[in-house]
Short mmCIF file of C-alpha atoms in Angstrom, two decimals:
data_model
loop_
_atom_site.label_atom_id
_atom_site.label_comp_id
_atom_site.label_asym_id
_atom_site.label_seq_id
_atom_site.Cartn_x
_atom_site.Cartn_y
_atom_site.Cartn_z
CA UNK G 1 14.87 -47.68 -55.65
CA UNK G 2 12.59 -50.21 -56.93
CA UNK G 3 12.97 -54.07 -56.10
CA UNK G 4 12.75 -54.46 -59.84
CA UNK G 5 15.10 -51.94 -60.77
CA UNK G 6 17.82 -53.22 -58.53
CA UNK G 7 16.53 -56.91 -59.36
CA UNK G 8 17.54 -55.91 -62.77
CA UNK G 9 21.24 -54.06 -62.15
CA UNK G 10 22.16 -57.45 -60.15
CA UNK G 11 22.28 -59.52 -63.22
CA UNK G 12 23.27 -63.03 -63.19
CA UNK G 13 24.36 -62.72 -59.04
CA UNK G 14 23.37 -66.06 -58.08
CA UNK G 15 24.55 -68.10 -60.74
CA UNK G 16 28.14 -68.83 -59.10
CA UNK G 17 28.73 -71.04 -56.22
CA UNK G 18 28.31 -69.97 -52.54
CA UNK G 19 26.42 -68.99 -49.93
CA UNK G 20 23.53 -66.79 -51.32
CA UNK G 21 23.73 -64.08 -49.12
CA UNK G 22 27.38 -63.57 -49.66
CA UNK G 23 27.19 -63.73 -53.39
CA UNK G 24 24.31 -61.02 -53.15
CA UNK G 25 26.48 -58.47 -51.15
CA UNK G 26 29.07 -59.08 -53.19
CA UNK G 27 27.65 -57.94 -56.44
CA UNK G 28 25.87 -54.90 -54.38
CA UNK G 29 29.24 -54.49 -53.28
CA UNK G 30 30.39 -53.93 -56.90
CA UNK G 31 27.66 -52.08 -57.84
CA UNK G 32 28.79 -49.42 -54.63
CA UNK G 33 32.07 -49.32 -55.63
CA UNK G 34 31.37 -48.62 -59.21
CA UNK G 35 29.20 -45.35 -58.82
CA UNK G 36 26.33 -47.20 -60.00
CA UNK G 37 24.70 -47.38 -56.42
CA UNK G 38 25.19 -43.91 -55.32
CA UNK G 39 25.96 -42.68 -51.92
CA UNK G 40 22.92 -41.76 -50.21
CA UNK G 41 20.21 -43.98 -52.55
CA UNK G 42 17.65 -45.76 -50.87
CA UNK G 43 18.15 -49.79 -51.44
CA UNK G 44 14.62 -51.61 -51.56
CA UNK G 45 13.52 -53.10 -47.79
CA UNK G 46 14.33 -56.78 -47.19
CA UNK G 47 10.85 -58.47 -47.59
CA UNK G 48 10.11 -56.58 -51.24
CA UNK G 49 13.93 -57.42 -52.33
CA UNK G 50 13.62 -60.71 -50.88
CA UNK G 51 10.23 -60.88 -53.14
CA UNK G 52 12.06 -59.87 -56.35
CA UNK G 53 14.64 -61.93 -56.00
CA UNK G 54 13.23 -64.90 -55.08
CA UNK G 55 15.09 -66.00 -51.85
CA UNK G 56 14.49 -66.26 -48.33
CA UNK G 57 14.45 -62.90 -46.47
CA UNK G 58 17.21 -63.85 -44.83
CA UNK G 59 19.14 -63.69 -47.51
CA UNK G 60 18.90 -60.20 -48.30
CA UNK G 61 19.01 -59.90 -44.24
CA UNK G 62 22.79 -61.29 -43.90
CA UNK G 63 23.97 -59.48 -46.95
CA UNK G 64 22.72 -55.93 -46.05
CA UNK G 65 24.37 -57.00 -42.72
CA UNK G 66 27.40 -57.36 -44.23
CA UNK G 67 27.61 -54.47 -45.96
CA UNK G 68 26.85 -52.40 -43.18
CA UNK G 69 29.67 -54.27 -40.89
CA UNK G 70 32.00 -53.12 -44.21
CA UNK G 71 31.04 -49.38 -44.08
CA UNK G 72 29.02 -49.39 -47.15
CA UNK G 73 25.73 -49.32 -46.61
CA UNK G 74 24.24 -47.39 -43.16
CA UNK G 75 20.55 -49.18 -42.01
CA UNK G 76 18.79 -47.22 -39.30
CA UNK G 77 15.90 -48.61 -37.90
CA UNK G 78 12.44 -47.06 -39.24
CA UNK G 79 15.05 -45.12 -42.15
CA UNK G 80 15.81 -48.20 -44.05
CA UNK G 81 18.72 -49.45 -45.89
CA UNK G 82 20.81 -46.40 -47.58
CA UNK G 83 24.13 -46.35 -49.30
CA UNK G 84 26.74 -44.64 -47.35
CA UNK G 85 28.78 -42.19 -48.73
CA UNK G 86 29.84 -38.49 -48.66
CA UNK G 87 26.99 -37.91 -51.31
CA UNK G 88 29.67 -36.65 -54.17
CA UNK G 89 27.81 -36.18 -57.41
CA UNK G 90 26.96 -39.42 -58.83
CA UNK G 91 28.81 -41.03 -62.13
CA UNK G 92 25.90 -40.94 -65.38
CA UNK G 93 23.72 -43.66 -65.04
CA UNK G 94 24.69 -46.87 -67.47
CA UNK G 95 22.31 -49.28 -68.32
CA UNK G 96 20.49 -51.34 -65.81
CA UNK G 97 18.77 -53.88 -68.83
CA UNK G 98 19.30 -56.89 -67.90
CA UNK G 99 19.71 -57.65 -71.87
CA UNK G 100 22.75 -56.03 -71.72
CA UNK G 101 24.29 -56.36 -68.35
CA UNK G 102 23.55 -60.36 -68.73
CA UNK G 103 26.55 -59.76 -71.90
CA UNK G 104 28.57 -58.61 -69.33
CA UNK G 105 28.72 -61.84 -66.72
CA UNK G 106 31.10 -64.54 -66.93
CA UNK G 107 30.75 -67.53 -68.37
CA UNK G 108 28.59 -69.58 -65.85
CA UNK G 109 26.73 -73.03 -65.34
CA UNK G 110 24.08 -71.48 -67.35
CA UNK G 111 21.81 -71.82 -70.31
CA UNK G 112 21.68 -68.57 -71.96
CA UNK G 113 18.28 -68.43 -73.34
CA UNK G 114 17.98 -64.31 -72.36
CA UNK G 115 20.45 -62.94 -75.73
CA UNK G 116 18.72 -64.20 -78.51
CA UNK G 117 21.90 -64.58 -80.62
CA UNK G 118 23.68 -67.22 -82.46
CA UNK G 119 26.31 -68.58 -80.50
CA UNK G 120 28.74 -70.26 -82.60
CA UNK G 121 29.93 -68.63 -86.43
CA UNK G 122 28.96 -70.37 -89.40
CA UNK G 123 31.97 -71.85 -91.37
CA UNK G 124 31.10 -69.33 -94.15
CA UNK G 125 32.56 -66.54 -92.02
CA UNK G 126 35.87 -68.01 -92.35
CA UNK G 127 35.72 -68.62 -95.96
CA UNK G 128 34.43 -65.32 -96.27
CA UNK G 129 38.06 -64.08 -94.55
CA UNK G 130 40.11 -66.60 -96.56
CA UNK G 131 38.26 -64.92 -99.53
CA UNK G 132 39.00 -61.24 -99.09
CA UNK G 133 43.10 -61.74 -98.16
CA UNK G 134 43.82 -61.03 -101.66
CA UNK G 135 42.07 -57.86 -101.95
CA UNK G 136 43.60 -57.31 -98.21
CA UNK G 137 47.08 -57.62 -99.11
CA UNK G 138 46.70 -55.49 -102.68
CA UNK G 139 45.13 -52.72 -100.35
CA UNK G 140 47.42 -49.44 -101.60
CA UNK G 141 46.85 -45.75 -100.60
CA UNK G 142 43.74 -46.42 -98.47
CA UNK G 143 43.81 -45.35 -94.69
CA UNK G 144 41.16 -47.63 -93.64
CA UNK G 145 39.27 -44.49 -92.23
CA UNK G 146 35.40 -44.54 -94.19
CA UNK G 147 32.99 -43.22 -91.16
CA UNK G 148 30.23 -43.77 -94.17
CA UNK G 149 31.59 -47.88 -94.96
CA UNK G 150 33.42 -49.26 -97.51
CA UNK G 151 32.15 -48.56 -100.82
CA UNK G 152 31.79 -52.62 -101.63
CA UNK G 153 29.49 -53.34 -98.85
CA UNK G 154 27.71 -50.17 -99.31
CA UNK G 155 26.70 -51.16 -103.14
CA UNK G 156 26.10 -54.54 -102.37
CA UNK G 157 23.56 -53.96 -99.68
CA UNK G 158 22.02 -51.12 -101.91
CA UNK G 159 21.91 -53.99 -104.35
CA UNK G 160 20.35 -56.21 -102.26
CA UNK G 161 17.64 -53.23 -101.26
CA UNK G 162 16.72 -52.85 -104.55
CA UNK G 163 16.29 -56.88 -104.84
CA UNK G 164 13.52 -56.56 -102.57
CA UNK G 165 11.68 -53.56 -104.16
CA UNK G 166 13.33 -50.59 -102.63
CA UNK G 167 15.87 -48.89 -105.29
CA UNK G 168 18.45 -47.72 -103.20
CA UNK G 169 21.80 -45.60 -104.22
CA UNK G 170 24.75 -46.87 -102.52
CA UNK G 171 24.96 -42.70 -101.12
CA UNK G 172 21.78 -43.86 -99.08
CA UNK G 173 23.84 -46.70 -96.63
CA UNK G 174 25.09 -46.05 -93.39
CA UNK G 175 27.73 -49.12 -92.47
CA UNK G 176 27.77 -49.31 -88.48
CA UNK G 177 29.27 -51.50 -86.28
CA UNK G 178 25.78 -53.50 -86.05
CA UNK G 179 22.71 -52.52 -85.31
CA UNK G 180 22.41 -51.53 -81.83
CA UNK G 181 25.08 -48.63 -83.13
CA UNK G 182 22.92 -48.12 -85.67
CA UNK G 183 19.97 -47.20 -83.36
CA UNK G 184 22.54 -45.09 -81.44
CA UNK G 185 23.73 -43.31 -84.01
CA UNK G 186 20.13 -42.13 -85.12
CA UNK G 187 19.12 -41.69 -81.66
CA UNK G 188 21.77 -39.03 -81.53
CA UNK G 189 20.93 -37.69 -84.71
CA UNK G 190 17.18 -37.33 -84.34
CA UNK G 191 16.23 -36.65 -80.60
CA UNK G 192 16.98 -34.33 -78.08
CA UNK G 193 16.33 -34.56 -74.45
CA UNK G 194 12.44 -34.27 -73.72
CA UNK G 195 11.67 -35.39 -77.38
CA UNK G 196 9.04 -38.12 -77.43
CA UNK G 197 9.28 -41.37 -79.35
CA UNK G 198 6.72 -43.68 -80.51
CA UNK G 199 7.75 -47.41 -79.10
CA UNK G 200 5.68 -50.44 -79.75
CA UNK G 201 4.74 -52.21 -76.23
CA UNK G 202 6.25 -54.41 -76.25
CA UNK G 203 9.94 -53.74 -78.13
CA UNK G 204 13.21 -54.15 -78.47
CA UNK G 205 14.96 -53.40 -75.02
CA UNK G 206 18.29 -51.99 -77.23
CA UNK G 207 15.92 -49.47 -79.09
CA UNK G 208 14.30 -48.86 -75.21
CA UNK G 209 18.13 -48.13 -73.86
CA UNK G 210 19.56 -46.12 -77.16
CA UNK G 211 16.47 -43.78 -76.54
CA UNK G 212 17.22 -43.37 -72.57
CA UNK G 213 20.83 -42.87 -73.42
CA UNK G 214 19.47 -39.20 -75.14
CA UNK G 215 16.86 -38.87 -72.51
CA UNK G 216 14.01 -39.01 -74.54
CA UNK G 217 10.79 -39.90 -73.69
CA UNK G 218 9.08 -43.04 -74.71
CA UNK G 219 5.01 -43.03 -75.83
CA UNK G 220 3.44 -46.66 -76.25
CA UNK G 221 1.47 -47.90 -78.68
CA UNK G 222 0.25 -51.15 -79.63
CA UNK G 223 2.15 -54.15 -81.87
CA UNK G 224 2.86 -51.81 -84.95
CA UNK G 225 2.08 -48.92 -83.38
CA UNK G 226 -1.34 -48.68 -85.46
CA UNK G 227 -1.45 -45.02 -86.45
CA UNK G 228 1.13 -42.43 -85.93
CA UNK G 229 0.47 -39.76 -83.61
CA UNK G 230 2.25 -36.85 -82.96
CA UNK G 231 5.90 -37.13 -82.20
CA UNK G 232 9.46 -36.42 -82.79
CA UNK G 233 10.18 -40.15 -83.56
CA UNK G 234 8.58 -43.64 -84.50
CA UNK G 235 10.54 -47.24 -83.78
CA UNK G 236 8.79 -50.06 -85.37
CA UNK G 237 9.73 -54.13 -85.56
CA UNK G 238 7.58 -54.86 -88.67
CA UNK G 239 8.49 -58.26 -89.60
CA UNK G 240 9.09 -60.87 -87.01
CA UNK G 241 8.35 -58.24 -83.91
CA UNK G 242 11.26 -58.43 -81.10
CA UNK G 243 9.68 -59.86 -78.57
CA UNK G 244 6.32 -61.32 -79.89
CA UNK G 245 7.05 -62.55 -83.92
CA UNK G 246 4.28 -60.80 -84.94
CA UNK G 247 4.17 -59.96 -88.82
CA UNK G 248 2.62 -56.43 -89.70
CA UNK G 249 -0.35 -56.77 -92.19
CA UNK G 250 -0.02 -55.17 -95.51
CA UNK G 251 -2.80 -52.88 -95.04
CA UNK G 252 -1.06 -52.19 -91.60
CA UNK G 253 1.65 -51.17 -93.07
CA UNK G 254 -0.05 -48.86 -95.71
CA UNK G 255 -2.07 -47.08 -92.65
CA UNK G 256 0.79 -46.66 -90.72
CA UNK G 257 3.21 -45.05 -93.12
CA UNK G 258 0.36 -42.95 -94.50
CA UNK G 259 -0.40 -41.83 -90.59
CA UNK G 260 3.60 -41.05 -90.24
CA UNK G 261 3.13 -39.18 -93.15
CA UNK G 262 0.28 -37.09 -92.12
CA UNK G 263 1.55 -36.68 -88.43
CA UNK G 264 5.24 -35.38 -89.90
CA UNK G 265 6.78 -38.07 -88.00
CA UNK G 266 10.15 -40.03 -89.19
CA UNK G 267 9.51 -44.00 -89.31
CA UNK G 268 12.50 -46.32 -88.18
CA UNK G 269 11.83 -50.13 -89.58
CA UNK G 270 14.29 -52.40 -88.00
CA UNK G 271 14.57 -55.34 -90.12
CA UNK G 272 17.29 -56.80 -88.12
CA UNK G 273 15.15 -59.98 -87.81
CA UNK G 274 13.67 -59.78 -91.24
CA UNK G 275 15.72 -62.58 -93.15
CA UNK G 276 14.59 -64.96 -90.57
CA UNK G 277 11.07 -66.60 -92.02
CA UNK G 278 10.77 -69.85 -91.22
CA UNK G 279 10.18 -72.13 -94.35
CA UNK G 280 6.92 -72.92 -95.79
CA UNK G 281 5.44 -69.98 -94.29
CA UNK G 282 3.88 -66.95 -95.86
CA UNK G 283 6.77 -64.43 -96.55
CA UNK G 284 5.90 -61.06 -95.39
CA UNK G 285 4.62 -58.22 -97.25
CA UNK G 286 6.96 -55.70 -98.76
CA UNK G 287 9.43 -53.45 -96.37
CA UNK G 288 7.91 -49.98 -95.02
CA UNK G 289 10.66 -48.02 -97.44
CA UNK G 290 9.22 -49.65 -100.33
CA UNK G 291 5.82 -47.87 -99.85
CA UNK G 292 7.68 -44.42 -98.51
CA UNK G 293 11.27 -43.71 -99.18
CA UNK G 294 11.71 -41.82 -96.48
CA UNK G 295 11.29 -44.44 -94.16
CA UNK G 296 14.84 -45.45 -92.31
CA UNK G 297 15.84 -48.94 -92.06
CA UNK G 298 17.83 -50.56 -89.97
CA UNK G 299 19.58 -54.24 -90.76
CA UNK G 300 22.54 -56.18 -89.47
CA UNK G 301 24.30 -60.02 -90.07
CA UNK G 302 24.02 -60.03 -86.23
CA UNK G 303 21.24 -62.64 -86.02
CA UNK G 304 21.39 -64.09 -89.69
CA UNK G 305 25.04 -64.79 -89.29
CA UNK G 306 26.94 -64.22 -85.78
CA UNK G 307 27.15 -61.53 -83.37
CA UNK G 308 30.64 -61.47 -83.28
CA UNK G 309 31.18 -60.15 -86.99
CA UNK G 310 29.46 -56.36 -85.76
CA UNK G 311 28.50 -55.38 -89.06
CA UNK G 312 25.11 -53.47 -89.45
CA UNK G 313 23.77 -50.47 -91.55
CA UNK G 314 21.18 -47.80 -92.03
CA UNK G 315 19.22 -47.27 -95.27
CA UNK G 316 17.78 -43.47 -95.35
CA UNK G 317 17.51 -40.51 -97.43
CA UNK G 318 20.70 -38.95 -98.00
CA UNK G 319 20.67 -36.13 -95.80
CA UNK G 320 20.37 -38.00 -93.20
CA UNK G 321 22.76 -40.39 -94.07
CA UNK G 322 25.34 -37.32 -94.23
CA UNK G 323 24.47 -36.67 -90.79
CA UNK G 324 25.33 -39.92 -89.34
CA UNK G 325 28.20 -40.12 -91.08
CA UNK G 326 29.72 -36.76 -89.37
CA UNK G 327 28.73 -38.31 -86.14
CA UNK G 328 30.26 -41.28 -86.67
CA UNK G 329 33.42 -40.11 -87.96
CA UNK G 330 33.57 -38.40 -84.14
CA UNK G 331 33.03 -41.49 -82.47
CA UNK G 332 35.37 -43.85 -84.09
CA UNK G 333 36.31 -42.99 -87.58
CA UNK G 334 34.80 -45.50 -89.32
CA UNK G 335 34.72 -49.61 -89.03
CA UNK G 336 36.56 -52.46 -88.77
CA UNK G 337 37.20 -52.69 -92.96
CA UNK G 338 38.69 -56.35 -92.96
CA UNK G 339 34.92 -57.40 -91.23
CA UNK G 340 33.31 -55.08 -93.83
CA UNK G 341 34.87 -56.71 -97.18
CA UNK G 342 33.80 -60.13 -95.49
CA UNK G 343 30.48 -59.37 -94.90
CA UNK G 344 30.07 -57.97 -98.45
CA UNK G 345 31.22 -61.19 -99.84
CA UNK G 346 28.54 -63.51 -97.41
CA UNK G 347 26.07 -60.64 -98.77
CA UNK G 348 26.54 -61.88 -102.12
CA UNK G 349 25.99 -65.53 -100.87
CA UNK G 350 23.31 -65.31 -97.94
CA UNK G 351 21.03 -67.23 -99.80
CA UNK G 352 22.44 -70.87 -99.35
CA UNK G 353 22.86 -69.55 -95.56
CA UNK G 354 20.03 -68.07 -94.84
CA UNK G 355 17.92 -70.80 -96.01
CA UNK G 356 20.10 -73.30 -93.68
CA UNK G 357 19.50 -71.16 -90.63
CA UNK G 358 15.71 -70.38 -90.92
CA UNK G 359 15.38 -74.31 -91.15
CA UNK G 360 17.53 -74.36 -87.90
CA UNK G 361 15.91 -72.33 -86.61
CA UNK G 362 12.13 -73.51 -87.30
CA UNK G 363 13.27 -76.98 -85.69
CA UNK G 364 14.95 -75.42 -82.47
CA UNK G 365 11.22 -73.47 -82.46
CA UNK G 366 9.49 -76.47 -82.81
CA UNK G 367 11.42 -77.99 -80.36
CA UNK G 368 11.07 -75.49 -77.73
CA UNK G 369 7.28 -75.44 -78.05
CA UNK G 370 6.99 -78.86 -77.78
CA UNK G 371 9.02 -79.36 -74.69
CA UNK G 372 7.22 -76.42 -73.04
CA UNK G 373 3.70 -77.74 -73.48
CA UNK G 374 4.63 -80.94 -72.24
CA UNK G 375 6.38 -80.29 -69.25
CA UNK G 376 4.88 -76.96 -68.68
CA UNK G 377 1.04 -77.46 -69.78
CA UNK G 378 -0.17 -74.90 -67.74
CA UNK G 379 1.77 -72.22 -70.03
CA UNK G 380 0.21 -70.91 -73.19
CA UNK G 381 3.13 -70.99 -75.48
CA UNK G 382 2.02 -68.80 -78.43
CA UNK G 383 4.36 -69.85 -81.65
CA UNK G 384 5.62 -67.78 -84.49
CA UNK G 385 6.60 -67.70 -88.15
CA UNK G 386 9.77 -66.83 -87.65
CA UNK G 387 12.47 -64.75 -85.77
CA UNK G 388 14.05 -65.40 -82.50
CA UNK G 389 12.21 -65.25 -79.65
CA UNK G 390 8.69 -66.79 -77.43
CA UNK G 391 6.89 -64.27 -75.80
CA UNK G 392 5.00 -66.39 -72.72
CA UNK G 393 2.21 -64.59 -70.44
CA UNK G 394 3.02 -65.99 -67.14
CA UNK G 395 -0.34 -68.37 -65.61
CA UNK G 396 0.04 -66.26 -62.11
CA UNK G 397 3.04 -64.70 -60.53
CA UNK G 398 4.84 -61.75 -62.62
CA UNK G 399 8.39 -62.28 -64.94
CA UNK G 400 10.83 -60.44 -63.20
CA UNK G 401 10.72 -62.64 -59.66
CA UNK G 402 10.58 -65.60 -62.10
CA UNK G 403 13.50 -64.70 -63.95
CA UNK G 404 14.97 -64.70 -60.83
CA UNK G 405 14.00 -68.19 -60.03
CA UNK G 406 15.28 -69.94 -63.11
CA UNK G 407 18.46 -68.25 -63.01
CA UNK G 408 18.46 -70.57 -59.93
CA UNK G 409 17.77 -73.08 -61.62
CA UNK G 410 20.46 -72.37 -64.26
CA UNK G 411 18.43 -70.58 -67.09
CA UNK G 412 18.67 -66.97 -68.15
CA UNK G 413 15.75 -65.54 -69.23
CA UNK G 414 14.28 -61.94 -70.05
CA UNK G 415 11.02 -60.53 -67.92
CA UNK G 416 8.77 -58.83 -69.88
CA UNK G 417 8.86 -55.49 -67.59
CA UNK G 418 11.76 -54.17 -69.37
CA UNK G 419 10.48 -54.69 -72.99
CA UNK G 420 7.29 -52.23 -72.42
CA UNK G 421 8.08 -48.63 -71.64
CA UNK G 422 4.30 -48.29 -70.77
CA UNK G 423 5.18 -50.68 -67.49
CA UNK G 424 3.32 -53.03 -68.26
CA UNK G 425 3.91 -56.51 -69.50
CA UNK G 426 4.88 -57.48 -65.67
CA UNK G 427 3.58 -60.92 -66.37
CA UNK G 428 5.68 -61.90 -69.69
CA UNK G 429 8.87 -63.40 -70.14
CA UNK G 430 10.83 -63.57 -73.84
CA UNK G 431 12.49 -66.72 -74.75
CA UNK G 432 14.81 -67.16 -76.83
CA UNK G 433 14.82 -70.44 -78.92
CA UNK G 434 18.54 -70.15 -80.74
CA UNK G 435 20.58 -72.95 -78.88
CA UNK G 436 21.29 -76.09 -79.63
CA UNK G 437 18.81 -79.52 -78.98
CA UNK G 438 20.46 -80.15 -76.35
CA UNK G 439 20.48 -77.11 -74.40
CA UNK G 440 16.58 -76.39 -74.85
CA UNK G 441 16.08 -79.78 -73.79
CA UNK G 442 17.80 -78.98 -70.35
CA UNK G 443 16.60 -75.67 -70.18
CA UNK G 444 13.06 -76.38 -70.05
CA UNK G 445 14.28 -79.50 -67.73
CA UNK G 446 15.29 -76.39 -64.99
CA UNK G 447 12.62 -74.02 -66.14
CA UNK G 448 9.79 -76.94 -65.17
CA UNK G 449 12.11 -77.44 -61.74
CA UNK G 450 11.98 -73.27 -61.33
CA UNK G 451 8.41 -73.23 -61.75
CA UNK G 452 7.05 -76.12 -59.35
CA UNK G 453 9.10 -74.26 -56.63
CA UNK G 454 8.02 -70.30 -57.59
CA UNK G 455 6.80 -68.88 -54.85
CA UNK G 456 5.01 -65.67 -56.02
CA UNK G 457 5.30 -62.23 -54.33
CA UNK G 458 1.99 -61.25 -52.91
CA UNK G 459 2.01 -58.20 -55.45
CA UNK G 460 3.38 -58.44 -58.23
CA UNK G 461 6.63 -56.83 -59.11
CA UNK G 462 5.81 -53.33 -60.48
CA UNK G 463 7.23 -53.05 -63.86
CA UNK G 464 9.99 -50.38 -64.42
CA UNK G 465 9.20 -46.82 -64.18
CA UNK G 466 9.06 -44.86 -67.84
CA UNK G 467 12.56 -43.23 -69.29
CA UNK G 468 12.91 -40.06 -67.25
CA UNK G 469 14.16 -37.17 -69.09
#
C-alpha cells in the first residue's frame, strides 16, 4: 500500500488530543478491525509513512510498535510491516477519499475548509416546511412511495429547465436524494465493469468514487474534456468546474457536444454548482442540453441551499429516465416526500436566495484571496467567477503531506492527488471558501503557521494509482 493511499483512509487522525503515535495506531487500529486493512496487506515503511504524514518517524515507529505488541500487525525485519491475520477473504473495499471519509469524523477543533458545503440552513428552509404542512396534513390515498419524485417538484424543475432554454417534460426528471445519488444511480445504469469513462483532470472526487464503485475505468482529459473520444461515458463540470471554477467557452461547448455526438458517447453535465455566479460577472453560456437534448444533467439544492435537505435530480431523455427509476425503486423506493414538496416551494422562490448567497459567497471569495496573498505571498492564488472552491498549485512540496500538516494545524483541506484520475495534480490542494469571516480568517492564520513549518518529503508523494477494474 501506498503512503498516500493509507495517508488518505486515516482521515482526520491527528486532530484529537494525545500523544501522536497513539492516536495514529488507534485509527490503524480501527481501520484493522473494520476489514478495511486486510489481513496480510503490506502497510507503507516508517520513513515514506512518516513522509506522508508529516510527523517524526518516530511516530509511525511507536505506533506500528504498538500494534504489533497487540497482535495486529506482524513486522519482520527486511519483510516490513504486514497486517496479521488468518488471510479470510477481505470485506469490498469502501471509499478511501478523503472527501468523504472527512464527513465521517467527529466534530473536532477544526476548520472544515475540505467539504465545500454550506454549513448552516437558510431560514427559507423552514418557511419552506411551515409552508407545505397544509398540503401535508390533506395528504389522502398516497403511499409516499414515487421512486421517479413527486410530481410537484418534478414540473417545477422541468419548469425551471425550460426557463433557461431547455424545454423539458416533467417525464424527463429523475428526483434523487441529491446529487452524489444522482451520479450513482447513472453510474449503475450506464457502466459496467471495464467500461471506460471520460473524466476531466481535474474533477469532482464524488463522480471519481461513483465510477470506482462500478469498477469502471477512468480516461483523462483536459478542463472540459476538449473533444470526445471514444468511450462508454463522458462526466463534465461545465460551469464553475469542481475543483478549478473554470467556465466552458461557448464554442467549447458546441465542439464538445458535436465530438460526443460523433464519437456515440453519452454526455453527463453536472450543474450542481451552476446557480452559483458571482454578481457582476459574465453569466455563462447556455447549458450543454440546450444545444443536444440528449445530454444528461445533473442538479441539486445541495450547495445553493444546504446539504442537509438531500434533494437532487437528473434531467435526461426518457428512456433513460425509466431506467433509473426501476433502479431506484430497488434501492429505496423513492424519497423523503415532506423534503421534496419543500424544495419545490424554495424552487419557485430561489431567486431572492440565490442572489443573497452568490453575494455571500463572492465576499467570503474575496476574502479568502486576500488573506492568502498576504500572509501566504509565495502562493499563486488563482480566483474565480464563481462556485465553491480555490484550486492552489503548491510553490514546492506536493498536497497530500501538506494536507497533512494543516490538519495539524487545525485546517482540513483536500490534496489535489485524489481529484485527477490521471495521478497527477500531486502538487494542488482545493479550498473551499464557504465559511464564515471569521473562520477563513483563522484558517489561513494556521495554514500560514502549517506552511512555515512544512517540511517536504524528498519525493514527492505519488499521486493515487488509477481506478482498477
Amino acid at each position: 500500500m501506498e503512503p498516500i493511499e493509507l495517508a488518505d483512509r486515516l482521515g482526520r487522525w491527528s486532530a484529537d488530543r494525545g500523544p501522536l503515535y497513539l492516536l495514529l495506531a488507534g485509527r490503524l487500529r480501527t481501520l484493522i478491525d473494520d476489514g478495511e486493512l486486510r489481513s496480510g496487506l503490506l502497510l507503507p515503511p516508517d520513513r515514506r509513512l512518516a513522509k506522508a504524514l508529516a510527523v517524526g518517524r518516530s511516530t509511525v515507529v511507536a505506533a506500528y510498535d504498538l500494534l504489533s505488541v497487540e497482535g495486529r500487525v506482524v513486522r519482520r525485519q527486511g519483510s516490513g510491516t504486514r497486517v496479521a491475520g488468518p488471510g479470510a477473504l477481505p470485506a469490498r473495499e469502501t471509499t478511501h477519499s478523503p472527501a468523504f471519509l472527512q464527513l465521517l469524523e467527529p466534530d473536532a477543533d477544526v476548520i472544515a475548509l475540505a467539504c465545500a458545503a454550506p454549513a448552516t440552513p437558510p431560514p427559507e428552509v423552514a418557511q419552506a416546511y411551515r409552508h407545505i404542512l397544509p398540503e401535508l396534513a390533506a395528504a389522502d390515498g398516497d403511499i409516499g412511495y414515487r421512486p421517479t419524485g413527486h410530481p410537484l417538484l418534478r414540473t417545477t424543475i422541468a419548469d425551471r429547465y425550460s426557463a433557461r432554454g431547455v424545454p423539458t417534460d416533467p417525464e424527463q426528471i429523475l428526483v434523487t436524494g441529491g446529487g452524489q445519488q444522482a451520479l450513482s444511480l447513472l453510474a449503475r445504469a450506464l457502466l459496467r465493469p471495464g467500461d471506460r469513462v471520460l473524466v476531466e483532470a481535474p474533477t469532482y472526487p464524488g463522480a471519481l468514487e461513483a465510477f470506482r464503485e462500478v469498477a469502471a475505468i477512468p480516461r483523462t482529459g483536459p478542463v472540459g474534456l476538449g473533444a470526445v473520444t471514444p468511450a462508454t461515458l463522458a462526466y463534465v463540470v461545465a460551469t464553475y468546474q469542481n475543483p478549478t471554477g473554470a467556465v466552458l467557452p461557448a464554442l467549447a461547448r458546441r465542439t464538445l457536444i458535436e465530438s460526443a455526438r460523433t464519437a456515440g458517447v453519452p454526455l453527463i453535465d453536472d450543474e450542481v454548482l451552476t446557480e452559483l455566479g458571482f454578481p457582476g460577472t459574465d453569466p455563462p453560456p447556455p447549458p450543454l442540453a440546450a444545444l443536444d437534448e440528449s445530454v444528461i444533467s445533473i442538479g441539486s439544492l445541495s450547495k445553493i441551499v444546504w446539504g442537509g435537505l438531500r434533494v437532487g435530480w437528473v434531467r435526461a431523455p426518457i428512456p433513460v429516465i425509466a431506467r433509473l427509476a426501476r433502479l431506484r425503486a430497488v434501492h429505496d423506493l423513492g424519497g423523503n416526500i415532506p423534503a421534496q414538496l419543500a424544495a419545490a416551494w424554495l424552487l419557485r422562490n430561489l431567486d431572492p436566495l440565490r442572489e443573497r448567497i452568490v453575494q455571500q459567497r463572492k465576499e467570503s471569495h474575496d476574502l479568502l484571496v486576500a488573506e492568502l496573498t498576504e500572509r501566504l505571498p509565495e502562493w499563486e492564488v488563482p480566483t474565480v467567477s464563481g462556485g465553491q472552491t480555490l484550486w492552489i498549485r503548491l510553490p514546492h512540496g506536493d498536497g497530500t503531506s501538506f494536507a497533512q500538516r494543516a490538519l495539524r494545524h487545525g485546517v482540513a483541506i483536500l490534496p489535489g492527488a485524489g481529484l485527477d484520475a490521471s495521478g497527477g495534480s500531486i502538487d494542488y490542494i482545493r479550498i473551499s471558501f464557504v465559511a464564515d469571516p471569521g473562520s477563513l480568517r483563522e484558517a489561513v492564520r494556521r495554514l500560514a503557521e502549517a506552511w512555515r513549518s512544512y517540511d517536504p518529503p524528498d519525493q514527492p508523494a505519488p499521486a493515487a494509482p488509477p481506478l482498477a477494474v
